[in-house]
Amino acid sequence: MEKKRIALKKLLEAVEKEIIRKPDRKTLDHLSLLVGYQDWDSFQHALHGETSADENYK
């Protein structure tokens, strides 16, 4: 039973590390494509910039 508990603890630690890990640039670029932007930088600029969101739909 102790071996199972240790194995479960190691598994949970690995999952927690993966959840906390920051995604790499390639992943962020792909996510940006899903919401209609060319890359992560253009998404961030639209999100935090002063451009109106209506500009994306012209």
PDB file of N, CA and C in Angstrom:
ATOM      1  N   MET A   1       0.824  -1.203   0.000  1.00  0.00           N
ATOM      2  CA  MET A   1       0.000   0.000   0.000  1.00  0.00           C
ATOM      3  C   MET A   1       0.863   1.260   0.000  1.00  0.00           C
ATOM      4  N   GLU A   2       1.981   1.210   0.700  1.00  0.00           N
ATOM      5  CA  GLU A   2       2.880   2.366   0.767  1.00  0.00           C
ATOM      6  C   GLU A   2       3.472   2.691  -0.604  1.00  0.00           C
ATOM      7  N   LYS A   3       3.776   1.669  -1.398  1.00  0.00           N
ATOM      8  CA  LYS A   3       4.315   1.902  -2.738  1.00  0.00           C
ATOM      9  C   LYS A   3       3.294   2.620  -3.620  1.00  0.00           C
ATOM     10  N   LYS A   4       2.028   2.249  -3.488  1.00  0.00           N
ATOM     11  CA  LYS A   4       0.982   2.916  -4.268  1.00  0.00           C
ATOM     12  C   LYS A   4       0.839   4.373  -3.854  1.00  0.00           C
ATOM     13  N   ARG A   5       0.955   4.630  -2.572  1.00  0.00           N
ATOM     14  CA  ARG A   5       0.838   5.997  -2.069  1.00  0.00           C
ATOM     15  C   ARG A   5       1.987   6.851  -2.599  1.00  0.00           C
ATOM     16  N   ILE A   6       3.185   6.298  -2.605  1.00  0.00           N
ATOM     17  CA  ILE A   6       4.348   7.022  -3.111  1.00  0.00           C
ATOM     18  C   ILE A   6       4.211   7.270  -4.612  1.00  0.00           C
ATOM     19  N   ALA A   7       3.748   6.260  -5.342  1.00  0.00           N
ATOM     20  CA  ALA A   7       3.564   6.409  -6.786  1.00  0.00           C
ATOM     21  C   ALA A   7       2.508   7.475  -7.086  1.00  0.00           C
ATOM     22  N   LEU A   8       1.427   7.476  -6.341  1.00  0.00           N
ATOM     23  CA  LEU A   8       0.372   8.468  -6.534  1.00  0.00           C
ATOM     24  C   LEU A   8       0.893   9.880  -6.222  1.00  0.00           C
ATOM     25  N   LYS A   9       1.681   9.990  -5.161  1.00  0.00           N
ATOM     26  CA  LYS A   9       2.249  11.286  -4.792  1.00  0.00           C
ATOM     27  C   LYS A   9       3.161  11.805  -5.909  1.00  0.00           C
ATOM     28  N   LYS A  10       3.988  10.935  -6.478  1.00  0.00           N
ATOM     29  CA  LYS A  10       4.878  11.341  -7.572  1.00  0.00           C
ATOM     30  C   LYS A  10       4.079  11.745  -8.799  1.00  0.00           C
ATOM     31  N   LEU A  11       3.020  11.018  -9.090  1.00  0.00           N
ATOM     32  CA  LEU A  11       2.165  11.350 -10.223  1.00  0.00           C
ATOM     33  C   LEU A  11       1.517  12.721 -10.033  1.00  0.00           C
ATOM     34  N   LEU A  12       0.994  12.977  -8.844  1.00  0.00           N
ATOM     35  CA  LEU A  12       0.360  14.266  -8.573  1.00  0.00           C
ATOM     36  C   LEU A  12       1.368  15.414  -8.664  1.00  0.00           C
ATOM     37  N   GLU A  13       2.581  15.200  -8.186  1.00  0.00           N
ATOM     38  CA  GLU A  13       3.621  16.226  -8.289  1.00  0.00           C
ATOM     39  C   GLU A  13       3.948  16.529  -9.751  1.00  0.00           C
ATOM     40  N   ALA A  14       4.027  15.491 -10.574  1.00  0.00           N
ATOM     41  CA  ALA A  14       4.314  15.686 -12.000  1.00  0.00           C
ATOM     42  C   ALA A  14       3.188  16.463 -12.682  1.00  0.00           C
ATOM     43  N   VAL A  15       1.954  16.140 -12.352  1.00  0.00           N
ATOM     44  CA  VAL A  15       0.806  16.837 -12.938  1.00  0.00           C
ATOM     45  C   VAL A  15       0.799  18.297 -12.499  1.00  0.00           C
ATOM     46  N   GLU A  16       1.068  18.560 -11.230  1.00  0.00           N
ATOM     47  CA  GLU A  16       1.097  19.936 -10.736  1.00  0.00           C
ATOM     48  C   GLU A  16       2.177  20.749 -11.443  1.00  0.00           C
ATOM     49  N   LYS A  17       3.347  20.157 -11.649  1.00  0.00           N
ATOM     50  CA  LYS A  17       4.423  20.864 -12.345  1.00  0.00           C
ATOM     51  C   LYS A  17       4.012  21.195 -13.775  1.00  0.00           C
ATOM     52  N   GLU A  18       3.316  20.299 -14.426  1.00  0.00           N
ATOM     53  CA  GLU A  18       2.885  20.513 -15.810  1.00  0.00           C
ATOM     54  C   GLU A  18       1.817  21.599 -15.885  1.00  0.00           C
ATOM     55  N   ILE A  19       0.935  21.648 -14.898  1.00  0.00           N
ATOM     56  CA  ILE A  19      -0.115  22.663 -14.879  1.00  0.00           C
ATOM     57  C   ILE A  19       0.479  24.049 -14.649  1.00  0.00           C
ATOM     58  N   ILE A  20       1.465  24.148 -13.778  1.00  0.00           N
ATOM     59  CA  ILE A  20       2.072  25.426 -13.426  1.00  0.00           C
ATOM     60  C   ILE A  20       3.015  25.925 -14.519  1.00  0.00           C
ATOM     61  N   ARG A  21       3.552  25.027 -15.317  1.00  0.00           N
ATOM     62  CA  ARG A  21       4.537  25.374 -16.344  1.00  0.00           C
ATOM     63  C   ARG A  21       3.959  26.359 -17.354  1.00  0.00           C
ATOM     64  N   LYS A  22       4.759  27.366 -17.681  1.00  0.00           N
ATOM     65  CA  LYS A  22       4.349  28.361 -18.681  1.00  0.00           C
ATOM     66  C   LYS A  22       4.459  27.727 -20.069  1.00  0.00           C
ATOM     67  N   PRO A  23       3.433  27.908 -20.913  1.00  0.00           N
ATOM     68  CA  PRO A  23       3.495  27.337 -22.266  1.00  0.00           C
ATOM     69  C   PRO A  23       4.599  27.983 -23.098  1.00  0.00           C
ATOM     70  N   ASP A  24       5.165  27.220 -24.023  1.00  0.00           N
ATOM     71  CA  ASP A  24       6.231  27.768 -24.862  1.00  0.00           C
ATOM     72  C   ASP A  24       5.641  28.642 -25.972  1.00  0.00           C
ATOM     73  N   ARG A  25       6.513  29.322 -26.686  1.00  0.00           N
ATOM     74  CA  ARG A  25       6.100  30.300 -27.698  1.00  0.00           C
ATOM     75  C   ARG A  25       5.291  29.651 -28.820  1.00  0.00           C
ATOM     76  N   LYS A  26       5.674  28.460 -29.228  1.00  0.00           N
ATOM     77  CA  LYS A  26       4.968  27.771 -30.311  1.00  0.00           C
ATOM     78  C   LYS A  26       3.506  27.499 -29.911  1.00  0.00           C
ATOM     79  N   THR A  27       3.287  27.079 -28.688  1.00  0.00           N
ATOM     80  CA  THR A  27       1.936  26.834 -28.194  1.00  0.00           C
ATOM     81  C   THR A  27       1.136  28.124 -28.167  1.00  0.00           C
ATOM     82  N   LEU A  28       1.743  29.202 -27.693  1.00  0.00           N
ATOM     83  CA  LEU A  28       1.052  30.489 -27.640  1.00  0.00           C
ATOM     84  C   LEU A  28       0.693  30.985 -29.038  1.00  0.00           C
ATOM     85  N   ASP A  29       1.592  30.786 -29.999  1.00  0.00           N
ATOM     86  CA  ASP A  29       1.290  31.172 -31.382  1.00  0.00           C
ATOM     87  C   ASP A  29       0.108  30.387 -31.935  1.00  0.00           C
ATOM     88  N   HIS A  30       0.050  29.092 -31.648  1.00  0.00           N
ATOM     89  CA  HIS A  30      -1.065  28.272 -32.123  1.00  0.00           C
ATOM     90  C   HIS A  30      -2.384  28.692 -31.471  1.00  0.00           C
ATOM     91  N   LEU A  31      -2.352  28.993 -30.188  1.00  0.00           N
ATOM     92  CA  LEU A  31      -3.566  29.454 -29.515  1.00  0.00           C
ATOM     93  C   LEU A  31      -4.036  30.790 -30.100  1.00  0.00           C
ATOM     94  N   SER A  32      -3.092  31.648 -30.435  1.00  0.00           N
ATOM     95  CA  SER A  32      -3.448  32.931 -31.044  1.00  0.00           C
ATOM     96  C   SER A  32      -4.126  32.736 -32.388  1.00  0.00           C
ATOM     97  N   LEU A  33      -3.665  31.759 -33.158  1.00  0.00           N
ATOM     98  CA  LEU A  33      -4.300  31.466 -34.446  1.00  0.00           C
ATOM     99  C   LEU A  33      -5.756  31.045 -34.264  1.00  0.00           C
ATOM    100  N   LEU A  34      -6.035  30.328 -33.195  1.00  0.00           N
ATOM    101  CA  LEU A  34      -7.410  29.875 -32.943  1.00  0.00           C
ATOM    102  C   LEU A  34      -8.373  31.036 -32.705  1.00  0.00           C
ATOM    103  N   VAL A  35      -7.861  32.132 -32.160  1.00  0.00           N
ATOM    104  CA  VAL A  35      -8.734  33.281 -31.902  1.00  0.00           C
ATOM    105  C   VAL A  35      -8.605  34.361 -32.973  1.00  0.00           C
ATOM    106  N   GLY A  36      -7.910  34.052 -34.081  1.00  0.00           N
ATOM    107  CA  GLY A  36      -7.923  34.935 -35.231  1.00  0.00           C
ATOM    108  C   GLY A  36      -6.746  35.879 -35.382  1.00  0.00           C
ATOM    109  N   TYR A  37      -5.643  35.617 -34.716  1.00  0.00           N
ATOM    110  CA  TYR A  37      -4.459  36.471 -34.839  1.00  0.00           C
ATOM    111  C   TYR A  37      -3.323  35.686 -35.464  1.00  0.00           C
ATOM    112  N   GLN A  38      -2.387  36.397 -36.068  1.00  0.00           N
ATOM    113  CA  GLN A  38      -1.275  35.743 -36.766  1.00  0.00           C
ATOM    114  C   GLN A  38      -0.282  35.105 -35.815  1.00  0.00           C
ATOM    115  N   ASP A  39      -0.049  35.728 -34.683  1.00  0.00           N
ATOM    116  CA  ASP A  39       0.914  35.200 -33.712  1.00  0.00           C
ATOM    117  C   ASP A  39       0.626  35.778 -32.331  1.00  0.00           C
ATOM    118  N   TRP A  40       1.403  35.351 -31.354  1.00  0.00           N
ATOM    119  CA  TRP A  40       1.203  35.769 -29.968  1.00  0.00           C
ATOM    120  C   TRP A  40       1.405  37.281 -29.808  1.00  0.00           C
ATOM    121  N   ASP A  41       2.393  37.835 -30.507  1.00  0.00           N
ATOM    122  CA  ASP A  41       2.662  39.269 -30.384  1.00  0.00           C
ATOM    123  C   ASP A  41       1.479  40.106 -30.855  1.00  0.00           C
ATOM    124  N   SER A  42       0.894  39.734 -31.984  1.00  0.00           N
ATOM    125  CA  SER A  42      -0.245  40.505 -32.485  1.00  0.00           C
ATOM    126  C   SER A  42      -1.458  40.362 -31.565  1.00  0.00           C
ATOM    127  N   PHE A  43      -1.629  39.203 -30.981  1.00  0.00           N
ATOM    128  CA  PHE A  43      -2.712  39.010 -30.010  1.00  0.00           C
ATOM    129  C   PHE A  43      -2.489  39.875 -28.771  1.00  0.00           C
ATOM    130  N   GLN A  44      -1.262  39.877 -28.252  1.00  0.00           N
ATOM    131  CA  GLN A  44      -0.951  40.689 -27.082  1.00  0.00           C
ATOM    132  C   GLN A  44      -1.118  42.177 -27.377  1.00  0.00           C
ATOM    133  N   HIS A  45      -0.707  42.591 -28.579  1.00  0.00           N
ATOM    134  CA  HIS A  45      -0.857  43.998 -28.951  1.00  0.00           C
ATOM    135  C   HIS A  45      -2.342  44.378 -29.006  1.00  0.00           C
ATOM    136  N   ALA A  46      -3.151  43.518 -29.555  1.00  0.00           N
ATOM    137  CA  ALA A  46      -4.589  43.796 -29.628  1.00  0.00           C
ATOM    138  C   ALA A  46      -5.216  43.774 -28.236  1.00  0.00           C
ATOM    139  N   LEU A  47      -4.740  42.894 -27.401  1.00  0.00           N
ATOM    140  CA  LEU A  47      -5.302  42.757 -26.059  1.00  0.00           C
ATOM    141  C   LEU A  47      -4.933  43.939 -25.173  1.00  0.00           C
ATOM    142  N   HIS A  48      -3.692  44.389 -25.259  1.00  0.00           N
ATOM    143  CA  HIS A  48      -3.200  45.435 -24.370  1.00  0.00           C
ATOM    144  C   HIS A  48      -2.977  46.774 -25.052  1.00  0.00           C
ATOM    145  N   GLY A  49      -3.154  46.807 -26.354  1.00  0.00           N
ATOM    146  CA  GLY A  49      -2.924  48.041 -27.101  1.00  0.00           C
ATOM    147  C   GLY A  49      -4.133  48.955 -27.067  1.00  0.00           C
ATOM    148  N   GLU A  50      -4.053  49.990 -27.862  1.00  0.00           N
ATOM    149  CA  GLU A  50      -5.119  50.989 -27.902  1.00  0.00           C
ATOM    150  C   GLU A  50      -6.018  50.836 -29.124  1.00  0.00           C
ATOM    151  N   THR A  51      -5.764  49.828 -29.943  1.00  0.00           N
ATOM    152  CA  THR A  51      -6.550  49.609 -31.155  1.00  0.00           C
ATOM    153  C   THR A  51      -7.914  49.032 -30.793  1.00  0.00           C
ATOM    154  N   SER A  52      -8.935  49.476 -31.475  1.00  0.00           N
ATOM    155  CA  SER A  52     -10.269  48.954 -31.270  1.00  0.00           C
ATOM    156  C   SER A  52     -10.377  47.534 -31.819  1.00  0.00           C
ATOM    157  N   ALA A  53     -11.145  46.697 -31.182  1.00  0.00           N
ATOM    158  CA  ALA A  53     -11.334  45.324 -31.651  1.00  0.00           C
ATOM    159  C   ALA A  53     -12.049  45.296 -32.994  1.00  0.00           C
ATOM    160  N   ASP A  54     -12.777  46.342 -33.324  1.00  0.00           N
ATOM    161  CA  ASP A  54     -13.472  46.406 -34.611  1.00  0.00           C
ATOM    162  C   ASP A  54     -12.520  46.403 -35.783  1.00  0.00           C
ATOM    163  N   GLU A  55     -11.271  46.791 -35.574  1.00  0.00           N
ATOM    164  CA  GLU A  55     -10.283  46.809 -36.647  1.00  0.00           C
ATOM    165  C   GLU A  55     -10.031  45.418 -37.207  1.00  0.00           C
ATOM    166  N   ASN A  56     -10.241  44.378 -36.422  1.00  0.00           N
ATOM    167  CA  ASN A  56     -10.002  43.002 -36.858  1.00  0.00           C
ATOM    168  C   ASN A  56     -11.066  42.496 -37.822  1.00  0.00           C
ATOM    169  N   TYR A  57     -12.179  43.189 -37.916  1.00  0.00           N
ATOM    170  CA  TYR A  57     -13.309  42.689 -38.704  1.00  0.00           C
ATOM    171  C   TYR A  57     -13.576  43.523 -39.950  1.00  0.00           C
ATOM    172  N   LYS A  58     -12.620  44.312 -40.381  1.00  0.00           N
ATOM    173  CA  LYS A  58     -12.816  45.127 -41.595  1.00  0.00           C
ATOM    174  C   LYS A  58     -12.500  44.323 -42.817  1.00  0.00           C
TER     175      LYS A  58
END
